[in-house]
Amino acid sequence: LELLGQLPCLCTHHAAGAVLAEVWEPWLAAAWGTAWFSSLIQSLATGRLRASRVLLVGMKGLGAEVAKNLILAGVKGLTMLDHQQVSQEDTRAQFLIPVGSLGRNRAEASLERAQNLNPMVDVKADPESVENKPEEFFTQFDAVCLTCCSRDVMVKIDQICHKNSIKFFTGDVFGYHGYMFANLGEHEFVEEKTKVTKVSPGVEDGPDTKKAKLDSSETTMVKKRVVFCQLKEALAVDWSSEKAKAALKRTTPDYFLLQVLLKFRTDKGRDPLPQSYAEDSKLLLQIRSDVLDSLGVSMDLLPDDFISYCFSEMAPVCAVVGGVLGQEVVKALSQRDPPHNNFFFFDGIKGNGIVECLGPK
């Protein structure tokens, strides 16, 4: 299987490429879509995942969920990077940190339990700040996943990843709300489709035949390609155009809530805290007015009561968003199944999630 996976590269880079291509391309065309080839694709996807190294930034509740999912999925290596110390709030949703770890570095405190999840994965802890890392640091990874980062840091690292063809993800949980964003650049993947049996013109099938076709489990693998935009573009949608105004009616309010919370994080250097609810609530309402006004959208998109549902991290919301985020990283690395392009928003009050594609059209 490893040799078969390398054949396209051999065809490109070796002197015998022309000869190999003559053999490989007709064979590939004949084998594509067969059950044997589907099994081959699955094996190659698993191999890609097991050869991948992932950087995970931010080890709060969401980071712990993502780490758990990636380690159990069996990536080659996971580096947990966080320069912050364990706080009392971390104990509510961060299950990788043992009791009695207050004051320790969050990444280092999470290391032992994370490693015990799967001894076959090389799990590391890095106590430095992601803001101090040079561009070369990120190039050792196949995917980078950010949590707890400021808007400027996310945009900067997304640009680094885009430039170096590294899969980029970011996500956060704010109370009952959570989101994830992905930028996979130009991403190719294969999708399993149920085969449809062709019927000769003029031939009608009886009820039994039609039922048999519906029950058929024969599938084929379809290769697809999708292009993602960068985070900076996705956060800078121009809502003044007529096309954007029409799309605004279908856009989840959580996108605008995210803009408000990222602005709060930039201004205060932290997220809204329960212990400073009164002060932070007033600031959130002011930021809401400023942000929505600058975007040219109505204040009705975010009623005043939004401030009651965006404080702290809630463990159930971390579990949902962390499950989706971990799944998307696995799909991107293995190149199996269609990815979410490009936002996923979860509303814990309504209990629903939605995928939105936002950015330049």
Coordinates of C-alpha atoms in Angstrom, one line a residue:
L1 CA 0.0 0.0 0.0
E2 CA 2.8 2.4 0.8
L3 CA 4.4 1.8 -2.6
L4 CA 1.1 2.3 -4.4
G5 CA 0.7 5.6 -2.5
Q6 CA 4.1 6.7 -3.7
L7 CA 3.7 5.8 -7.3
P8 CA 2.3 9.2 -8.4
C9 CA 5.3 10.9 -6.8
L10 CA 7.6 8.5 -8.6
C11 CA 5.9 9.3 -11.9
T12 CA 6.6 12.9 -11.3
H13 CA 10.2 12.9 -9.9
H14 CA 12.0 10.0 -11.4
A15 CA 13.6 9.5 -14.8
A16 CA 11.4 6.4 -15.2
G17 CA 8.3 8.6 -14.7
A18 CA 7.1 8.4 -18.3
V19 CA 7.2 4.6 -18.2
L20 CA 5.5 4.4 -14.8
A21 CA 2.8 6.8 -15.9
E22 CA 2.0 4.6 -18.8
V23 CA 1.3 1.7 -16.4
W24 CA -0.1 3.7 -13.5
E25 CA -2.7 5.9 -15.2
P26 CA -4.6 3.2 -17.1
W27 CA -4.5 1.0 -13.9
L28 CA -5.8 3.9 -11.8
A29 CA -8.6 4.6 -14.2
A30 CA -9.7 0.9 -14.2
A31 CA -9.4 0.4 -10.4
W32 CA -11.1 3.7 -9.4
G33 CA -14.4 3.1 -7.7
T34 CA -14.0 -0.6 -7.1
A35 CA -14.4 -2.1 -3.6
W36 CA -10.7 -3.0 -3.5
F37 CA -9.8 0.6 -4.4
S38 CA -12.1 2.0 -1.8
S39 CA -10.3 -0.2 0.8
L40 CA -6.9 1.1 -0.6
I41 CA -8.1 4.7 -0.2
Q42 CA -9.2 4.0 3.4
S43 CA -5.8 2.5 4.2
L44 CA -3.9 5.5 2.7
A45 CA -6.2 8.0 4.6
T46 CA -5.4 6.2 7.9
G47 CA -1.7 6.3 7.0
R48 CA -1.8 10.0 6.3
L49 CA -3.4 10.6 9.7
R50 CA -0.9 8.5 11.5
A51 CA 2.0 10.4 9.9
S52 CA 0.6 13.8 10.9
R53 CA 1.8 16.2 13.6
V54 CA -0.6 18.8 15.1
L55 CA 0.0 21.9 17.1
L56 CA -2.8 22.7 19.6
V57 CA -2.7 26.2 21.2
G58 CA -4.7 26.9 24.3
M59 CA -5.4 24.2 26.9
K60 CA -8.7 25.4 28.5
G61 CA -11.9 23.3 28.2
L62 CA -12.1 23.3 24.4
G63 CA -8.4 22.6 24.0
A64 CA -8.8 19.6 26.3
E65 CA -11.6 18.2 24.2
V66 CA -9.7 18.7 20.9
A67 CA -6.6 17.1 22.4
K68 CA -8.5 14.1 23.6
N69 CA -10.2 13.5 20.2
L70 CA -6.9 13.9 18.2
I71 CA -4.9 11.6 20.5
L72 CA -7.6 8.9 20.4
A73 CA -7.8 9.3 16.6
G74 CA -4.1 8.3 16.5
V75 CA -2.2 11.2 15.0
K76 CA 1.6 10.8 15.0
G77 CA 2.3 13.7 17.4
L78 CA 0.4 16.4 19.3
T79 CA 2.1 19.5 20.8
M80 CA 0.0 21.3 23.4
L81 CA 1.2 24.9 23.7
D82 CA 0.0 27.3 26.4
H83 CA 1.8 29.9 28.5
Q84 CA -1.0 30.5 31.0
Q85 CA -1.3 29.0 34.5
V86 CA -4.1 26.9 35.8
S87 CA -6.9 29.0 37.3
Q88 CA -9.9 28.0 39.4
E89 CA -12.1 28.5 36.3
D90 CA -10.1 25.9 34.4
T91 CA -11.2 23.2 36.7
R92 CA -14.8 23.4 35.5
A93 CA -14.3 22.2 32.0
Q94 CA -10.6 21.1 31.7
F95 CA -10.6 17.4 32.5
L96 CA -7.0 16.7 31.6
I97 CA -5.7 18.8 34.6
P98 CA -5.5 16.9 37.9
V99 CA -6.8 18.2 41.1
G100 CA -4.3 20.4 43.0
S101 CA -2.7 21.9 39.9
L102 CA -3.5 25.5 40.5
G103 CA -0.6 27.7 39.5
R104 CA 1.0 25.2 37.2
N105 CA 1.4 25.7 33.5
R106 CA -1.8 24.5 31.7
A107 CA 0.0 22.6 29.0
E108 CA 2.4 20.8 31.4
A109 CA -0.4 20.0 33.8
S110 CA -2.4 18.4 31.0
L111 CA 0.5 16.3 29.7
E112 CA 0.3 13.1 31.8
R113 CA -3.4 12.4 31.4
A114 CA -3.2 13.3 27.7
Q115 CA -0.4 10.9 27.1
N116 CA -2.2 8.1 28.9
L117 CA -5.0 8.3 26.4
N118 CA -2.9 6.8 23.7
P119 CA 0.8 5.8 24.4
M120 CA 1.3 5.4 20.6
V121 CA 1.0 9.2 20.1
D122 CA 3.9 11.5 20.8
V123 CA 2.4 14.1 23.1
K124 CA 4.4 17.2 24.1
A125 CA 3.8 20.3 26.3
D126 CA 5.2 23.7 25.4
P127 CA 4.9 26.4 28.1
E128 CA 5.9 29.3 25.8
S129 CA 3.6 31.9 24.3
V130 CA 2.5 31.4 20.7
E131 CA 3.1 35.1 20.0
N132 CA 6.9 34.5 20.6
K133 CA 7.1 31.7 18.1
P134 CA 8.9 32.4 14.7
E135 CA 7.4 31.3 11.4
E136 CA 9.8 28.4 11.1
F137 CA 8.2 26.9 14.3
F138 CA 4.9 26.3 12.6
T139 CA 6.3 24.6 9.5
Q140 CA 7.1 21.4 11.4
F141 CA 3.3 20.7 11.7
D142 CA 0.7 19.4 9.3
A143 CA -2.1 21.2 11.1
V144 CA -2.3 24.1 13.5
C145 CA -5.4 24.5 15.8
L146 CA -5.8 27.7 17.9
T147 CA -8.0 28.4 20.9
C148 CA -7.9 31.3 23.4
C149 CA -6.1 33.6 20.9
S150 CA -6.6 37.2 20.0
R151 CA -7.9 38.2 16.6
D152 CA -4.6 39.6 15.5
V153 CA -2.7 36.4 16.5
M154 CA -5.2 34.2 14.7
V155 CA -5.0 36.3 11.5
K156 CA -1.2 36.3 11.7
I157 CA -0.8 32.5 12.2
D158 CA -3.5 31.8 9.6
Q159 CA -1.4 33.8 7.0
I160 CA 1.7 31.8 8.0
C161 CA -0.2 28.5 7.6
H162 CA -1.7 29.6 4.3
K163 CA 1.7 30.6 2.9
N164 CA 3.2 27.2 4.0
S165 CA 0.3 24.9 3.0
I166 CA -0.5 24.0 6.6
K167 CA -4.1 23.2 7.6
F168 CA -5.4 25.9 9.9
F169 CA -8.1 25.7 12.5
T170 CA -9.3 28.0 15.2
G171 CA -12.2 27.8 17.7
D172 CA -13.5 29.0 21.1
V173 CA -16.3 28.5 23.5
F174 CA -18.1 31.5 25.2
G175 CA -20.8 30.3 27.6
Y176 CA -23.6 28.6 25.7
H177 CA -22.0 29.6 22.3
G178 CA -19.0 28.1 20.4
Y179 CA -17.5 28.2 17.0
M180 CA -14.8 26.8 14.8
F181 CA -13.2 28.1 11.6
A182 CA -11.1 26.2 9.0
N183 CA -8.7 27.3 6.3
L184 CA -7.5 24.3 4.3
G185 CA -6.2 26.3 1.3
E186 CA -6.7 24.3 -1.8
H187 CA -7.9 21.0 -0.4
E188 CA -8.5 17.7 -2.2
F189 CA -10.4 14.9 -0.7
V190 CA -12.3 11.7 -1.6
E191 CA -15.9 11.1 -0.8
E192 CA -17.7 7.8 -0.7
K193 CA -20.9 7.8 -2.9
T194 CA -23.6 5.2 -3.4
K195 CA -23.5 3.8 -6.9
V196 CA -26.6 4.3 -9.0
T197 CA -27.4 1.4 -11.4
K198 CA -28.0 2.6 -14.9
V199 CA -31.1 1.4 -16.6
S200 CA -31.4 0.9 -20.4
P201 CA -33.8 3.4 -22.1
G202 CA -37.3 2.0 -22.5
V203 CA -36.9 -0.7 -19.8
E204 CA -39.2 -0.5 -16.8
D205 CA -38.4 -2.1 -13.5
G206 CA -40.9 -3.9 -11.3
P207 CA -41.3 -3.1 -7.6
D208 CA -38.9 -5.8 -6.5
T209 CA -36.1 -4.6 -8.8
K210 CA -36.5 -1.0 -7.6
K211 CA -36.4 -2.0 -4.0
A212 CA -33.2 -4.0 -4.6
K213 CA -31.6 -0.9 -6.2
L214 CA -32.5 1.2 -3.2
D215 CA -31.0 -1.4 -0.8
S216 CA -27.8 -1.7 -2.7
S217 CA -24.7 -1.0 -0.7
E218 CA -22.3 -0.7 -3.6
T219 CA -20.3 2.5 -3.4
T220 CA -17.6 4.4 -5.3
M221 CA -15.0 6.9 -4.4
V222 CA -15.3 10.4 -5.8
K223 CA -12.4 12.8 -5.8
K224 CA -13.2 16.5 -5.1
R225 CA -11.5 19.8 -4.6
V226 CA -12.5 22.8 -2.5
V227 CA -10.8 26.2 -2.0
F228 CA -10.9 28.0 1.4
C229 CA -10.5 31.7 2.1
Q230 CA -8.3 33.1 4.9
L231 CA -9.6 34.1 8.3
K232 CA -9.0 37.8 7.7
E233 CA -11.3 37.8 4.7
A234 CA -14.0 35.7 6.5
L235 CA -14.1 38.3 9.3
A236 CA -14.2 41.3 7.0
V237 CA -17.4 40.6 5.0
D238 CA -18.8 43.7 3.3
W239 CA -22.5 43.7 4.3
S240 CA -23.3 46.9 2.3
S241 CA -23.6 45.2 -1.1
E242 CA -27.1 44.0 -2.2
K243 CA -25.9 40.4 -2.4
A244 CA -24.6 40.5 1.1
K245 CA -27.8 42.1 2.4
A246 CA -29.8 39.3 0.9
A247 CA -27.5 36.7 2.5
L248 CA -27.7 38.6 5.9
K249 CA -31.2 37.2 6.4
R250 CA -29.8 33.6 6.3
T251 CA -26.6 34.3 8.4
T252 CA -26.6 33.2 12.0
P253 CA -26.4 35.9 14.6
D254 CA -23.5 33.9 16.2
Y255 CA -21.2 35.3 13.5
F256 CA -21.8 38.8 14.8
L257 CA -21.6 37.6 18.4
L258 CA -18.1 36.2 17.6
Q259 CA -17.1 39.6 16.2
V260 CA -18.2 41.3 19.5
L261 CA -16.4 38.8 21.7
L262 CA -13.2 38.9 19.7
K263 CA -13.2 42.7 20.1
F264 CA -13.8 42.4 23.8
R265 CA -10.8 40.0 24.0
T266 CA -8.6 42.5 22.1
D267 CA -9.7 45.4 24.3
K268 CA -9.4 43.7 27.6
G269 CA -6.9 41.0 27.0
R270 CA -9.3 38.4 28.3
D271 CA -12.8 36.9 27.9
P272 CA -15.8 38.0 29.9
L273 CA -15.6 36.7 33.5
P274 CA -18.5 35.8 35.8
Q275 CA -16.8 37.6 38.7
S276 CA -16.9 40.9 36.8
Y277 CA -20.3 40.3 35.2
A278 CA -21.7 43.9 35.8
E279 CA -18.7 45.6 34.4
D280 CA -18.2 43.2 31.5
S281 CA -21.9 43.3 30.6
K282 CA -21.8 47.1 30.1
L283 CA -18.7 46.9 28.0
L284 CA -20.2 44.1 25.9
L285 CA -23.2 46.2 25.1
Q286 CA -21.0 49.1 24.1
I287 CA -18.8 46.9 21.9
R288 CA -22.0 45.4 20.4
S289 CA -23.1 48.8 19.3
D290 CA -19.7 49.8 17.9
V291 CA -19.1 46.5 16.0
L292 CA -22.5 46.2 14.4
D293 CA -22.5 49.9 13.5
S294 CA -19.1 49.5 11.8
L295 CA -20.4 46.5 9.9
G296 CA -23.5 48.4 8.8
V297 CA -26.0 45.9 10.2
S298 CA -29.0 46.3 12.6
M299 CA -28.7 46.1 16.4
D300 CA -31.7 43.8 16.3
L301 CA -29.3 41.0 15.2
L302 CA -28.0 40.8 18.8
P303 CA -30.7 41.7 21.4
D304 CA -29.5 42.9 24.8
D305 CA -30.0 39.5 26.5
F306 CA -27.0 38.0 24.6
I307 CA -24.8 39.1 27.5
S308 CA -26.5 36.5 29.7
Y309 CA -25.2 33.6 27.7
C310 CA -21.6 34.2 26.8
F311 CA -19.6 34.1 30.1
S312 CA -17.1 31.4 31.0
E313 CA -16.7 27.9 29.3
M314 CA -19.5 25.3 29.7
A315 CA -18.3 21.7 29.6
P316 CA -21.2 20.4 27.4
V317 CA -20.6 23.1 24.8
C318 CA -16.8 22.4 24.9
A319 CA -17.7 18.7 24.2
V320 CA -19.8 19.5 21.2
V321 CA -17.5 22.1 19.6
G322 CA -14.4 20.1 20.5
G323 CA -16.0 17.0 18.8
V324 CA -16.7 18.9 15.6
L325 CA -13.3 20.6 15.6
G326 CA -11.5 17.4 16.2
Q327 CA -13.5 15.6 13.5
E328 CA -12.6 18.4 11.0
V329 CA -8.9 18.1 11.8
V330 CA -9.0 14.3 11.3
K331 CA -10.9 14.7 8.0
A332 CA -8.5 17.3 6.7
L333 CA -5.4 15.3 7.5
S334 CA -6.8 12.0 6.1
Q335 CA -8.3 13.7 3.1
R336 CA -11.5 11.8 3.6
D337 CA -15.0 13.2 3.3
P338 CA -16.1 16.8 2.7
P339 CA -14.9 19.4 5.2
H340 CA -16.9 22.2 6.8
N341 CA -16.2 25.3 4.7
N342 CA -15.6 27.4 6.6
F343 CA -17.4 28.3 9.9
F344 CA -19.3 26.0 12.3
F345 CA -21.4 27.8 15.0
F346 CA -23.0 26.1 17.9
D347 CA -25.9 27.6 19.9
G348 CA -26.3 25.7 23.2
I349 CA -29.5 27.6 24.0
K350 CA -31.3 26.3 20.9
G351 CA -29.2 23.1 20.9
N352 CA -28.3 23.4 17.2
G353 CA -25.2 23.8 15.1
I354 CA -24.9 25.4 11.6
V355 CA -22.2 25.5 9.0
E356 CA -21.7 28.9 7.3
C357 CA -19.4 29.7 4.3
L358 CA -18.5 33.4 4.8
G359 CA -16.0 35.5 3.0
P360 CA -15.3 36.8 -0.6
K361 CA -17.6 35.2 -3.1

